[in-house]
Amino acid sequence: MHHCTIYKKATGEIVQYSYFDCPDDIEFIAKNHYGRLLFFGVEEYDFVDAKSDPATQYVAILDGQQIVAERPDLVVFVENDKTTIQAD
């Protein structure tokens, strides 16, 4: 089984995860990956041959290597308890 994680190059956001089963032919596998990538566009998107969960992970580039990593927790700070928003 071969995995295909499509992600945005600029952000690492995973936009699609899929997998396929085929003979271990390098050219055939490359065509499968490229066909999936073409749907999104090769200019703004790339792929990594790895299993991923778009809901909890993203693709990071570490030392030139693509890795699937857990998204960090979102930390939100609320400075004041305000019930109104001022305009201007």
Backbone as JSON, one array per atom type, in Angstrom:
{
  "sequence": "MHHCTIYKKATGEIVQYSYFDCPDDIEFIAKNHYGRLLFFGVEEYDFVDAKSDPATQYVAILDGQQIVAERPDLVVFVENDKTTIQAD",
  "N": [[0.85, -1.18, 0.0], [0.49, 2.24, -0.77], [0.94, 5.54, 0.34], [-0.43, 8.86, 0.06], [-0.07, 12.09, 0.71], [-1.3, 15.2, 0.2], [-0.3, 18.54, 0.29], [-0.31, 22.1, 1.11], [2.28, 24.06, -0.06], [3.09, 26.54, 1.03], [2.05, 26.64, 3.63], [1.92, 24.1, 4.79], [-0.44, 22.88, 5.28], [-2.51, 20.08, 5.21], [-4.35, 18.97, 2.55], [-5.43, 16.79, 1.38], [-5.61, 13.3, 1.97], [-4.8, 10.16, 0.75], [-4.68, 6.73, -0.36], [-3.23, 4.03, -2.2], [-3.11, 0.86, -3.85], [-0.78, -0.93, -5.6], [1.39, -2.57, -7.99], [4.88, -2.78, -7.05], [6.24, -0.81, -8.74], [8.33, 1.69, -9.61], [7.91, 3.75, -11.48], [5.14, 3.58, -12.01], [4.08, 4.08, -9.47], [5.0, 6.71, -9.08], [3.55, 8.02, -11.11], [0.96, 7.71, -10.11], [1.1, 9.26, -7.74], [1.72, 11.78, -8.87], [-0.53, 12.24, -10.51], [-2.55, 12.62, -8.59], [-1.55, 14.91, -7.39], [-1.67, 16.76, -9.5], [-4.37, 17.43, -9.62], [-4.7, 19.4, -7.68], [-2.66, 21.23, -8.24], [0.62, 21.84, -9.21], [2.15, 24.06, -8.69], [1.46, 25.34, -6.26], [1.13, 23.26, -4.46], [2.31, 20.19, -2.96], [3.43, 16.8, -2.47], [3.75, 14.13, -0.09], [4.94, 10.9, 0.49], [3.39, 9.47, 2.67], [1.45, 8.39, 5.48], [-1.28, 10.22, 6.85], [-3.23, 12.46, 8.97], [-5.44, 14.76, 8.2], [-6.95, 16.29, 9.99], [-5.54, 16.58, 12.35], [-2.85, 16.88, 11.82], [0.04, 18.26, 10.02], [2.26, 19.12, 7.29], [5.65, 19.45, 7.66], [8.81, 20.95, 6.89], [11.84, 19.75, 7.6], [15.17, 20.13, 7.95], [15.32, 19.99, 5.16], [13.79, 17.79, 4.65], [10.63, 16.32, 4.15], [8.16, 15.98, 6.57], [5.47, 14.45, 8.36], [3.72, 15.97, 10.86], [2.42, 16.48, 14.2], [-0.09, 18.91, 14.75], [0.57, 21.91, 16.5], [-0.82, 22.91, 19.69], [-3.38, 25.37, 19.76], [-2.98, 28.43, 21.18], [-4.76, 30.78, 22.93], [-5.17, 34.03, 24.08], [-7.07, 36.02, 26.25], [-7.41, 39.29, 26.93], [-9.07, 41.1, 28.38], [-12.27, 41.05, 30.02], [-14.67, 41.86, 28.04], [-17.73, 43.11, 26.97], [-18.49, 44.57, 24.85], [-17.57, 45.82, 21.64], [-15.4, 48.21, 20.46], [-15.67, 50.58, 17.86], [-13.67, 52.13, 15.29]],
  "CA": [[0.0, 0.0, 0.0], [1.24, 3.48, -0.89], [0.21, 6.68, 0.89], [-0.24, 10.12, -0.65], [-0.54, 13.25, 1.45], [-1.16, 16.43, -0.58], [-0.27, 19.67, 1.22], [0.05, 23.41, 0.59], [3.71, 24.33, 0.16], [3.29, 27.74, 1.84], [1.61, 26.51, 5.02], [1.99, 22.74, 5.3], [-1.8, 22.37, 5.51], [-2.85, 18.88, 4.45], [-5.64, 19.16, 1.88], [-5.98, 15.47, 1.02], [-4.84, 12.08, 2.21], [-5.35, 8.99, 0.08], [-3.73, 5.64, -0.51], [-3.52, 3.15, -3.32], [-2.38, -0.4, -3.87], [-0.34, -1.23, -6.95], [2.69, -3.25, -7.99], [6.0, -1.94, -6.64], [6.91, -0.28, -9.92], [8.62, 3.08, -9.26], [7.28, 4.65, -12.46], [3.69, 3.52, -11.8], [3.83, 4.76, -8.2], [5.23, 8.14, -9.33], [2.42, 8.51, -11.89], [-0.18, 7.8, -9.19], [1.3, 10.44, -6.9], [1.65, 12.98, -9.7], [-1.92, 12.42, -10.92], [-3.27, 13.19, -7.46], [-1.02, 16.26, -7.2], [-2.15, 17.61, -10.6], [-5.72, 17.9, -9.31], [-4.58, 20.62, -6.88], [-1.74, 22.14, -8.91], [2.0, 21.62, -8.77], [2.78, 25.32, -8.31], [1.19, 25.68, -4.86], [0.97, 22.06, -3.64], [3.29, 19.12, -3.12], [2.97, 15.59, -1.79], [4.7, 13.3, 0.62], [4.5, 9.5, 0.52], [3.25, 9.15, 4.09], [0.1, 8.38, 6.04], [-1.51, 11.44, 7.63], [-4.58, 12.8, 9.41], [-5.58, 16.2, 7.97], [-7.61, 16.97, 11.11], [-4.64, 16.79, 13.49], [-1.45, 16.94, 11.42], [0.44, 19.1, 8.91], [3.56, 18.72, 6.76], [6.73, 20.39, 7.98], [10.08, 20.67, 6.24], [12.87, 19.73, 8.63], [16.45, 19.82, 7.32], [15.06, 19.66, 3.76], [13.01, 16.55, 4.6], [9.2, 16.47, 4.44], [7.68, 15.09, 7.63], [4.11, 14.68, 8.85], [3.86, 16.28, 12.29], [1.2, 16.88, 14.91], [-0.27, 20.36, 14.85], [0.69, 22.41, 17.88], [-2.05, 23.44, 20.28], [-3.64, 26.79, 19.55], [-3.04, 29.14, 22.45], [-5.5, 32.02, 22.77], [-5.19, 34.84, 25.29], [-8.1, 37.04, 26.32], [-6.86, 40.29, 27.84], [-10.1, 41.68, 29.26], [-13.65, 40.6, 29.83], [-15.42, 42.97, 27.47], [-18.98, 42.69, 26.33], [-18.72, 45.41, 23.69], [-16.41, 46.04, 20.76], [-15.37, 49.61, 20.04], [-15.35, 50.84, 16.46], [-12.71, 53.2, 15.05]],
  "C": [[0.89, 1.24, 0.0], [0.36, 4.64, -0.44], [0.52, 7.92, 0.08], [-0.89, 11.25, 0.13], [-0.25, 14.5, 0.62], [-1.24, 17.6, 0.41], [0.09, 20.97, 0.5], [1.5, 23.69, 0.94], [3.92, 25.49, 1.14], [2.99, 27.54, 3.32], [1.79, 25.12, 5.62], [0.62, 22.13, 5.55], [-2.06, 21.16, 4.61], [-4.25, 19.08, 3.87], [-6.25, 17.83, 1.45], [-5.02, 14.37, 1.44], [-5.55, 10.95, 1.46], [-4.28, 7.91, 0.04], [-4.15, 4.78, -1.69], [-2.64, 1.9, -3.23], [-2.04, -0.71, -5.32], [0.98, -2.0, -6.87], [3.81, -2.28, -7.62], [6.86, -1.54, -7.83], [7.09, 1.22, -9.69], [7.92, 4.06, -10.2], [5.76, 4.7, -12.26], [3.31, 4.26, -10.52], [3.97, 6.27, -8.38], [4.07, 8.74, -10.12], [1.17, 8.64, -11.03], [-0.08, 9.03, -8.31], [1.1, 11.72, -7.71], [0.22, 13.27, -10.17], [-2.76, 13.03, -9.82], [-2.84, 14.64, -7.24], [-1.54, 17.22, -8.27], [-3.54, 18.17, -10.34], [-5.67, 19.23, -8.56], [-3.68, 21.67, -7.55], [-0.34, 22.04, -8.34], [2.7, 22.89, -8.34], [2.65, 25.59, -6.8], [1.15, 24.48, -3.92], [2.09, 21.08, -3.92], [2.73, 17.9, -2.4], [4.13, 14.94, -1.04], [4.1, 11.89, 0.69], [4.46, 9.05, 1.98], [1.79, 9.17, 4.49], [-0.08, 9.63, 6.89], [-2.97, 11.56, 8.03], [-4.74, 14.31, 9.25], [-6.2, 16.97, 9.14], [-6.63, 17.32, 12.24], [-3.17, 16.99, 13.11], [-1.23, 17.95, 10.29], [1.8, 18.6, 8.41], [4.55, 19.83, 7.05], [7.97, 19.98, 7.19], [11.16, 20.83, 7.29], [14.17, 19.25, 8.0], [16.26, 19.34, 5.88], [14.22, 18.41, 3.57], [11.55, 16.84, 4.95], [8.81, 15.48, 5.53], [6.24, 15.45, 7.97], [4.23, 14.83, 10.35], [2.51, 16.63, 12.89], [1.11, 18.39, 14.94], [-0.09, 20.79, 16.3], [-0.66, 22.9, 18.38], [-2.16, 24.93, 20.0], [-3.8, 27.45, 20.91], [-3.69, 30.5, 22.2], [-5.51, 32.75, 24.1], [-6.31, 35.87, 25.17], [-7.63, 38.04, 27.36], [-7.88, 40.81, 28.84], [-11.43, 40.97, 29.02], [-14.43, 41.79, 29.33], [-16.66, 42.41, 26.8], [-19.31, 43.55, 25.12], [-17.41, 45.55, 22.9], [-16.48, 47.48, 20.27], [-14.99, 49.7, 18.56], [-14.4, 52.03, 16.39], [-11.52, 53.0, 15.92]]
}
